[in-house]
PDB file of C-alpha atoms in Angstrom:
ATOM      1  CA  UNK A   1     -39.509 -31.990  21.361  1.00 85.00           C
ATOM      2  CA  UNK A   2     -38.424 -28.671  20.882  1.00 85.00           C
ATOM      3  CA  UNK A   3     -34.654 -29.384  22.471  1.00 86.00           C
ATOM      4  CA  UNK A   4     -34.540 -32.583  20.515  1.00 84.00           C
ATOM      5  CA  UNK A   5     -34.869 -30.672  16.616  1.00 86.00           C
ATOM      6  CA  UNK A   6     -32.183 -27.971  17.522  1.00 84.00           C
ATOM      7  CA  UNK A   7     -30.348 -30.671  18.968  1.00 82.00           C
ATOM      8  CA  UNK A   8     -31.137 -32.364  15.455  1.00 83.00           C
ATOM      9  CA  UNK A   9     -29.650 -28.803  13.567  1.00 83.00           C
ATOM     10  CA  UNK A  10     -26.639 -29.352  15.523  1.00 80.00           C
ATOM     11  CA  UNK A  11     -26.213 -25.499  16.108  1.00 78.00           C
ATOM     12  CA  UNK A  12     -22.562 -24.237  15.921  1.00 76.00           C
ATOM     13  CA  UNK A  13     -20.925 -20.608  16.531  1.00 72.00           C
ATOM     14  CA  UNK A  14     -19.330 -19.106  13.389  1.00 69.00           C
ATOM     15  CA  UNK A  15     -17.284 -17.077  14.914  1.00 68.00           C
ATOM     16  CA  UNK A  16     -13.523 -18.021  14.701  1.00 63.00           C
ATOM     17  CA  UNK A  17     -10.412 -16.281  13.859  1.00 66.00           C
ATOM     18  CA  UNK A  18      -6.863 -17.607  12.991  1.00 64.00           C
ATOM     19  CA  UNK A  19      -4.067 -15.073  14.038  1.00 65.00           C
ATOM     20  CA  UNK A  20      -0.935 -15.448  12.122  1.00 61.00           C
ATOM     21  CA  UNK A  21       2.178 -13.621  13.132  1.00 60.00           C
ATOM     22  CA  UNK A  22       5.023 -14.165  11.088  1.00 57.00           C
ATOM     23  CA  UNK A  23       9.009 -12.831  12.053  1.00 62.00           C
ATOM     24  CA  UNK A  24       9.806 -11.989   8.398  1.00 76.00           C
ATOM     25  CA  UNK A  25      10.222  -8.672   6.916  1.00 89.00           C
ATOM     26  CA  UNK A  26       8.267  -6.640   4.502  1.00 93.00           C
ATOM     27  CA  UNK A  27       9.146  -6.831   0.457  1.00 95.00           C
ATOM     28  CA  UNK A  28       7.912  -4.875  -2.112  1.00 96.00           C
ATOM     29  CA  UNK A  29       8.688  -6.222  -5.758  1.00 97.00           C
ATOM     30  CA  UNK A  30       8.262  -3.620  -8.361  1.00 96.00           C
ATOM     31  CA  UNK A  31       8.115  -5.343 -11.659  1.00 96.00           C
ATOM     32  CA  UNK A  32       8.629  -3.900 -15.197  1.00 94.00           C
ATOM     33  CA  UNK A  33       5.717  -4.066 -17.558  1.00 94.00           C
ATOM     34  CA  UNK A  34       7.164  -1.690 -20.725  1.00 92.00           C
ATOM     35  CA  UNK A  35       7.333  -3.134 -24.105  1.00 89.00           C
ATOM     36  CA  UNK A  36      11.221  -3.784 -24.234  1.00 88.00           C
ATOM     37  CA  UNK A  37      10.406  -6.544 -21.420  1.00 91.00           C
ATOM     38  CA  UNK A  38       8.869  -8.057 -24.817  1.00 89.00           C
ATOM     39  CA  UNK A  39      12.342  -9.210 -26.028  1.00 87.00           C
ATOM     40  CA  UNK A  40      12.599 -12.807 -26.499  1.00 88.00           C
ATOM     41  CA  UNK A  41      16.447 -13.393 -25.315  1.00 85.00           C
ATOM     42  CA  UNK A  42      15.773 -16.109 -22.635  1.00 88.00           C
ATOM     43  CA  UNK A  43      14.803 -19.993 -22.581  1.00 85.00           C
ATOM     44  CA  UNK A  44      12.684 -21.485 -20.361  1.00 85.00           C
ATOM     45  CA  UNK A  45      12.078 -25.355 -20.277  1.00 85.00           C
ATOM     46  CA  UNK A  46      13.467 -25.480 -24.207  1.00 86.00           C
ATOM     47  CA  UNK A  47      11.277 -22.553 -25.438  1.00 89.00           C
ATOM     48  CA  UNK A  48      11.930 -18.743 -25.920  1.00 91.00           C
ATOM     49  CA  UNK A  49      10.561 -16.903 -23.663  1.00 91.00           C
ATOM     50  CA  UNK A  50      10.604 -12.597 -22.930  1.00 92.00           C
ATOM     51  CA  UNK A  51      11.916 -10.679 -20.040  1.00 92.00           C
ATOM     52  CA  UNK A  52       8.920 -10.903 -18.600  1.00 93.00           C
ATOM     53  CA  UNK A  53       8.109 -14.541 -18.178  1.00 93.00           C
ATOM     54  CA  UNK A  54      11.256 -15.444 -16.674  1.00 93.00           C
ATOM     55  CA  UNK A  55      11.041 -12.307 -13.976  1.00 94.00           C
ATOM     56  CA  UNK A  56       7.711 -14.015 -12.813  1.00 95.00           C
ATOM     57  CA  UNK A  57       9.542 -17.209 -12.998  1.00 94.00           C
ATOM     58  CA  UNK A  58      12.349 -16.389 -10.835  1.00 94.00           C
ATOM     59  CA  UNK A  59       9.681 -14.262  -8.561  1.00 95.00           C
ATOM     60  CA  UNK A  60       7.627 -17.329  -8.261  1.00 95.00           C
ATOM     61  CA  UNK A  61      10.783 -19.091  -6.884  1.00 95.00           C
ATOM     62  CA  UNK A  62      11.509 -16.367  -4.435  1.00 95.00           C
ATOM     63  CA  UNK A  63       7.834 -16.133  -3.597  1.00 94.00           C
ATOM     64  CA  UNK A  64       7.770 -19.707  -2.576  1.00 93.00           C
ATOM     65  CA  UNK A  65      11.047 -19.396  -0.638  1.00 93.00           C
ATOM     66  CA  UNK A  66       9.934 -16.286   1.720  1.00 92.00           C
ATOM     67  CA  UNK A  67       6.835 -18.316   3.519  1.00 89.00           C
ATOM     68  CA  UNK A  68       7.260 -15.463   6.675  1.00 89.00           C
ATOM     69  CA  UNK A  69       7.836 -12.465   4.420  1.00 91.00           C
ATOM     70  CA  UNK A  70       4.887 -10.408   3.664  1.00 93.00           C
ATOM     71  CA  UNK A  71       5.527  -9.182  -0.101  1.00 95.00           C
ATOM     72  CA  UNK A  72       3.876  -6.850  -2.243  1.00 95.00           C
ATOM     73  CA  UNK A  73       4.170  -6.260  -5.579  1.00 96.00           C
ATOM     74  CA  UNK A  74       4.205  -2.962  -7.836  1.00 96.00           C
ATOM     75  CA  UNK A  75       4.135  -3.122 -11.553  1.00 95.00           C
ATOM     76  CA  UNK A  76       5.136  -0.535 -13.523  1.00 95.00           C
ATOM     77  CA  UNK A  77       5.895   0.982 -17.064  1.00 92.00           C
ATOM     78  CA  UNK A  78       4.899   4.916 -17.761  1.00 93.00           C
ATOM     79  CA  UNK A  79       3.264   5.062 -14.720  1.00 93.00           C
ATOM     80  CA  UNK A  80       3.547   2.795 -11.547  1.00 94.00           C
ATOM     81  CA  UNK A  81       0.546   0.974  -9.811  1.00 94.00           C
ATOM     82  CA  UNK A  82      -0.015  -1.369  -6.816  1.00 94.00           C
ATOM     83  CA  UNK A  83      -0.609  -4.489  -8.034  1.00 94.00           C
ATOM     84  CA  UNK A  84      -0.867  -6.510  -4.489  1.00 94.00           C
ATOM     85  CA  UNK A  85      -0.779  -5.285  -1.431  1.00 93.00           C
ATOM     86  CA  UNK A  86       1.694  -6.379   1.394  1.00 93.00           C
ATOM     87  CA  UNK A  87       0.272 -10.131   2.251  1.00 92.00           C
ATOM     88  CA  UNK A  88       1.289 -13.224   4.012  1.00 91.00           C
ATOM     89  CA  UNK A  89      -1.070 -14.992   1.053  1.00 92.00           C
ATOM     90  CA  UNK A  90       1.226 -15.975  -1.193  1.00 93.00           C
ATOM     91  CA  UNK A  91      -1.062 -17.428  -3.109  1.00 94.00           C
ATOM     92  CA  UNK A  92      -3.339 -14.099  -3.685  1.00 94.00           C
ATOM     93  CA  UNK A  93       0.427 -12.948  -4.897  1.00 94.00           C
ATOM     94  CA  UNK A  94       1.016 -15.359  -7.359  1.00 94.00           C
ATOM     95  CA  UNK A  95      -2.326 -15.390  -8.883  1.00 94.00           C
ATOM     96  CA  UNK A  96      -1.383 -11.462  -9.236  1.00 94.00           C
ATOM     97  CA  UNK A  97       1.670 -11.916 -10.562  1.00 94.00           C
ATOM     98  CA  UNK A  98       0.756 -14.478 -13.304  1.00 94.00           C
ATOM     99  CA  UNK A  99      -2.317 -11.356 -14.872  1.00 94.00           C
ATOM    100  CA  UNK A 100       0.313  -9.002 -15.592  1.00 94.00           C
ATOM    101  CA  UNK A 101       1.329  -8.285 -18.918  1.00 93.00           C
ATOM    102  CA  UNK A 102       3.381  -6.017 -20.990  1.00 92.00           C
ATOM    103  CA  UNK A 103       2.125  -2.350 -21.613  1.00 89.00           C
ATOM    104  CA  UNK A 104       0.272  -1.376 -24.669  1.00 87.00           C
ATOM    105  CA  UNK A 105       2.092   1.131 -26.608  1.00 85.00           C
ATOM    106  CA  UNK A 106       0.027   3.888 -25.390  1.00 85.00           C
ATOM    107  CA  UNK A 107       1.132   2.763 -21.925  1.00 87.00           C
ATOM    108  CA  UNK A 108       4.442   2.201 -22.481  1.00 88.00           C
ATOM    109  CA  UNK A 109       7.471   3.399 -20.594  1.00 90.00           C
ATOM    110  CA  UNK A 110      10.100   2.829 -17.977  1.00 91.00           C
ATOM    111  CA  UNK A 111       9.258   4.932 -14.704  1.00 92.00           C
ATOM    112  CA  UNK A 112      11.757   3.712 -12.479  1.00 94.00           C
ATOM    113  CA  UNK A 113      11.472   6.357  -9.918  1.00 94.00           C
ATOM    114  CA  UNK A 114       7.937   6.650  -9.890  1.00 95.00           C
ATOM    115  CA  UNK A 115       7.836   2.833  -9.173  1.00 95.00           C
ATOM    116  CA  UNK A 116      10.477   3.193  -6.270  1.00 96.00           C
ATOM    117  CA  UNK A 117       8.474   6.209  -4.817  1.00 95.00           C
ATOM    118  CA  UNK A 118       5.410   4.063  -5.225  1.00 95.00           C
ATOM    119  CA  UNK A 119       6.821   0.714  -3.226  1.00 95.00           C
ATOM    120  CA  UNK A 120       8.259   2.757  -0.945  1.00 95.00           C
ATOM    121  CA  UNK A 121       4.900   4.526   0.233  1.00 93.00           C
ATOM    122  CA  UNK A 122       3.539   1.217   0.652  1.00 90.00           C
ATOM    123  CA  UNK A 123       6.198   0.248   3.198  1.00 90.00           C
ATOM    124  CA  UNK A 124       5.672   3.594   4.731  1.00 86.00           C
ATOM    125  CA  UNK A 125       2.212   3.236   5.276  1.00 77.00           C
ATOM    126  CA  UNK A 126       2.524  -0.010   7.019  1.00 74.00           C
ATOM    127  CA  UNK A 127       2.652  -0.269  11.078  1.00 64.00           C
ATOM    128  CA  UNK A 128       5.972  -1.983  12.706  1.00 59.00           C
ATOM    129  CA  UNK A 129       5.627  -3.941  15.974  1.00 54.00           C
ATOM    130  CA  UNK A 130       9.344  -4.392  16.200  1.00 56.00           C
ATOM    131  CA  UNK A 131      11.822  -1.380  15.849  1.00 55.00           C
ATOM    132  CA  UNK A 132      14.597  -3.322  13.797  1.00 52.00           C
ATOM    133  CA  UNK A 133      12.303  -4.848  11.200  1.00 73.00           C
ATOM    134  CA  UNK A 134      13.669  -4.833   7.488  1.00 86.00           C
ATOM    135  CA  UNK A 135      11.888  -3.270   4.644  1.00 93.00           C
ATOM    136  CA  UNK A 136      13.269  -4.019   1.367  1.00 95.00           C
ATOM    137  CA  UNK A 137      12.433  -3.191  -2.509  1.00 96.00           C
ATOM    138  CA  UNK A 138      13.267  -5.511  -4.929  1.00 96.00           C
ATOM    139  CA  UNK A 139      13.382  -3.604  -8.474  1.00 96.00           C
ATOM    140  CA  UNK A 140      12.882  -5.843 -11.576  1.00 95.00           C
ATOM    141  CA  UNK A 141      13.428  -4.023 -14.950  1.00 93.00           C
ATOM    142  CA  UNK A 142      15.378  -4.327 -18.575  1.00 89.00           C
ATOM    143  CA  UNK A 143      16.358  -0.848 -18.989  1.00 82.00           C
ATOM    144  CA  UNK A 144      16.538   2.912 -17.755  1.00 83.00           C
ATOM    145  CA  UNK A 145      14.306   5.708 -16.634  1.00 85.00           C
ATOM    146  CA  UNK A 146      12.355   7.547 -19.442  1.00 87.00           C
ATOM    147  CA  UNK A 147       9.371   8.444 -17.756  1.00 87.00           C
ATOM    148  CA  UNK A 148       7.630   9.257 -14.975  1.00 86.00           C
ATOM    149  CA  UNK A 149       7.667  12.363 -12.832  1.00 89.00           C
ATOM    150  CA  UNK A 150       9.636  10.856  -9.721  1.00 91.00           C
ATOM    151  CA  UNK A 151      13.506  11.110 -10.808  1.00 92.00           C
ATOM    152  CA  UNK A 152      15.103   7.687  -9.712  1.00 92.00           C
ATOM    153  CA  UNK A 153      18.185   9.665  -7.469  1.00 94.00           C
ATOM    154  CA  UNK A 154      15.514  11.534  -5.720  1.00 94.00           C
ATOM    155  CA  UNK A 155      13.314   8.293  -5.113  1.00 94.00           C
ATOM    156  CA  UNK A 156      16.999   6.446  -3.565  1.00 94.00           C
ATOM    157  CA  UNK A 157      17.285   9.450  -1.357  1.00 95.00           C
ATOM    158  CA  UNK A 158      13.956   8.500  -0.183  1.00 94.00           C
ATOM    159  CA  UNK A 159      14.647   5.417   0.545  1.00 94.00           C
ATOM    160  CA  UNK A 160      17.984   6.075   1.933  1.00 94.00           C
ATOM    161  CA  UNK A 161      15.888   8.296   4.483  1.00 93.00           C
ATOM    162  CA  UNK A 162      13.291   5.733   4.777  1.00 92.00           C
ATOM    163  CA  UNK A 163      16.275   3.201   5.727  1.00 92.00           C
ATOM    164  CA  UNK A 164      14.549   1.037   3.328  1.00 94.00           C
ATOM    165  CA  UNK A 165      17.415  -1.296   1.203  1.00 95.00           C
ATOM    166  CA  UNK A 166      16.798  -1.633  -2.774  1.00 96.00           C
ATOM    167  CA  UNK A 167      17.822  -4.220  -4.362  1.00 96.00           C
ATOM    168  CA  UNK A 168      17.882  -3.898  -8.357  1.00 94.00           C
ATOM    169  CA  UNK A 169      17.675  -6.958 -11.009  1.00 93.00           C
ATOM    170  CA  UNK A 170      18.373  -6.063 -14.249  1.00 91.00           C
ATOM    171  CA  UNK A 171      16.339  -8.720 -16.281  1.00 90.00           C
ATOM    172  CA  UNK A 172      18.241  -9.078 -19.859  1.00 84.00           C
ATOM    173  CA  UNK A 173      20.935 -10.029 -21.836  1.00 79.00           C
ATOM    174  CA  UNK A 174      23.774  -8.133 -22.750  1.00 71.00           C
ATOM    175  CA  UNK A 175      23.911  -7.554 -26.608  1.00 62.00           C
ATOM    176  CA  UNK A 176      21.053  -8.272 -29.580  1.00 56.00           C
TER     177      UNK A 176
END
């Protein structure tokens, strides 16, 4: 009788795990948060939009194109922060990509070294299995460095060193 009720509670072990590897390289995306990224000079399905909503359009896009890349993402504006860590969950990324939102004037600020220096300890920190894997930091911003405490030069000299390639989208429109 006893055999027949835990047959009944059809017992099962709970202990599985999924291993992923993935060939793809490692991306960083540091993203600019400061208040010029405001500026309404874009359209997007008809509508104005700012800086800002079309970078996390296009990112989406590139997101959803880069299934075997792990990417991270950095936002920045006076000071930089990570906003996701290095994942294959795309998904996680995108729900941390759609919070972000433009500095508060208090806040505000274009730390474009401090945001390079901050992706690029992220890809430092993170273990290599192959000896030829790429590491790359894609730099999303509207304007030039007037803040921080990490020069921009010194940060590409870091990276340089690092033999980590940056990539840099400048995310505007040329006049008003």
């Amino acid at each position: 009788l006893a055999l027949f009720i835990i047959a009944l509670a059809r017992p099962q072990l709970g202990e599985g795990e999924t291993k992923i590897t993935a060939s793809g390289i490692d991306i960083v995306v540091a993203i600019d948060l400061s208040g010029s990224m405001s500026s309404e000079d874009f359209e997007l399905k008809s509508q104005r939009v700012n800086r800002l909503t079309i970078a996390k359009d296009v990112l989406e896009k590139f997101i959803a194109k880069r299934p075997n890349d792990r990417i991270g993402l950095v936002a920045f504006a006076r000071d930089a922060y990570i906003a996701a860590p290095l994942t294959l969950d795309h998904d996680f990324l995108s729900q941390n990509l759609e919070r972000l939102e433009i500095a508060t004037p208090d806040k505000d600020g274009t730390a474009i070294g401090s945001a390079l220096a901050t992706a690029l300890n992220r890809l430092r920190e993170i273990k290599s299995n192959k000896k030829n894997e790429s590491k790359i930091v894609i730099l999303m911003t509207d304007g030039q460095n007037n803040a921080g405490k990490v020069p921009p030069l010194t940060a590409a000299e870091v990276a340089k060193a690092l033999k980590v390639k940056v990539y840099t989208i400048g995310v505007g429109t040329r006049g008003m």
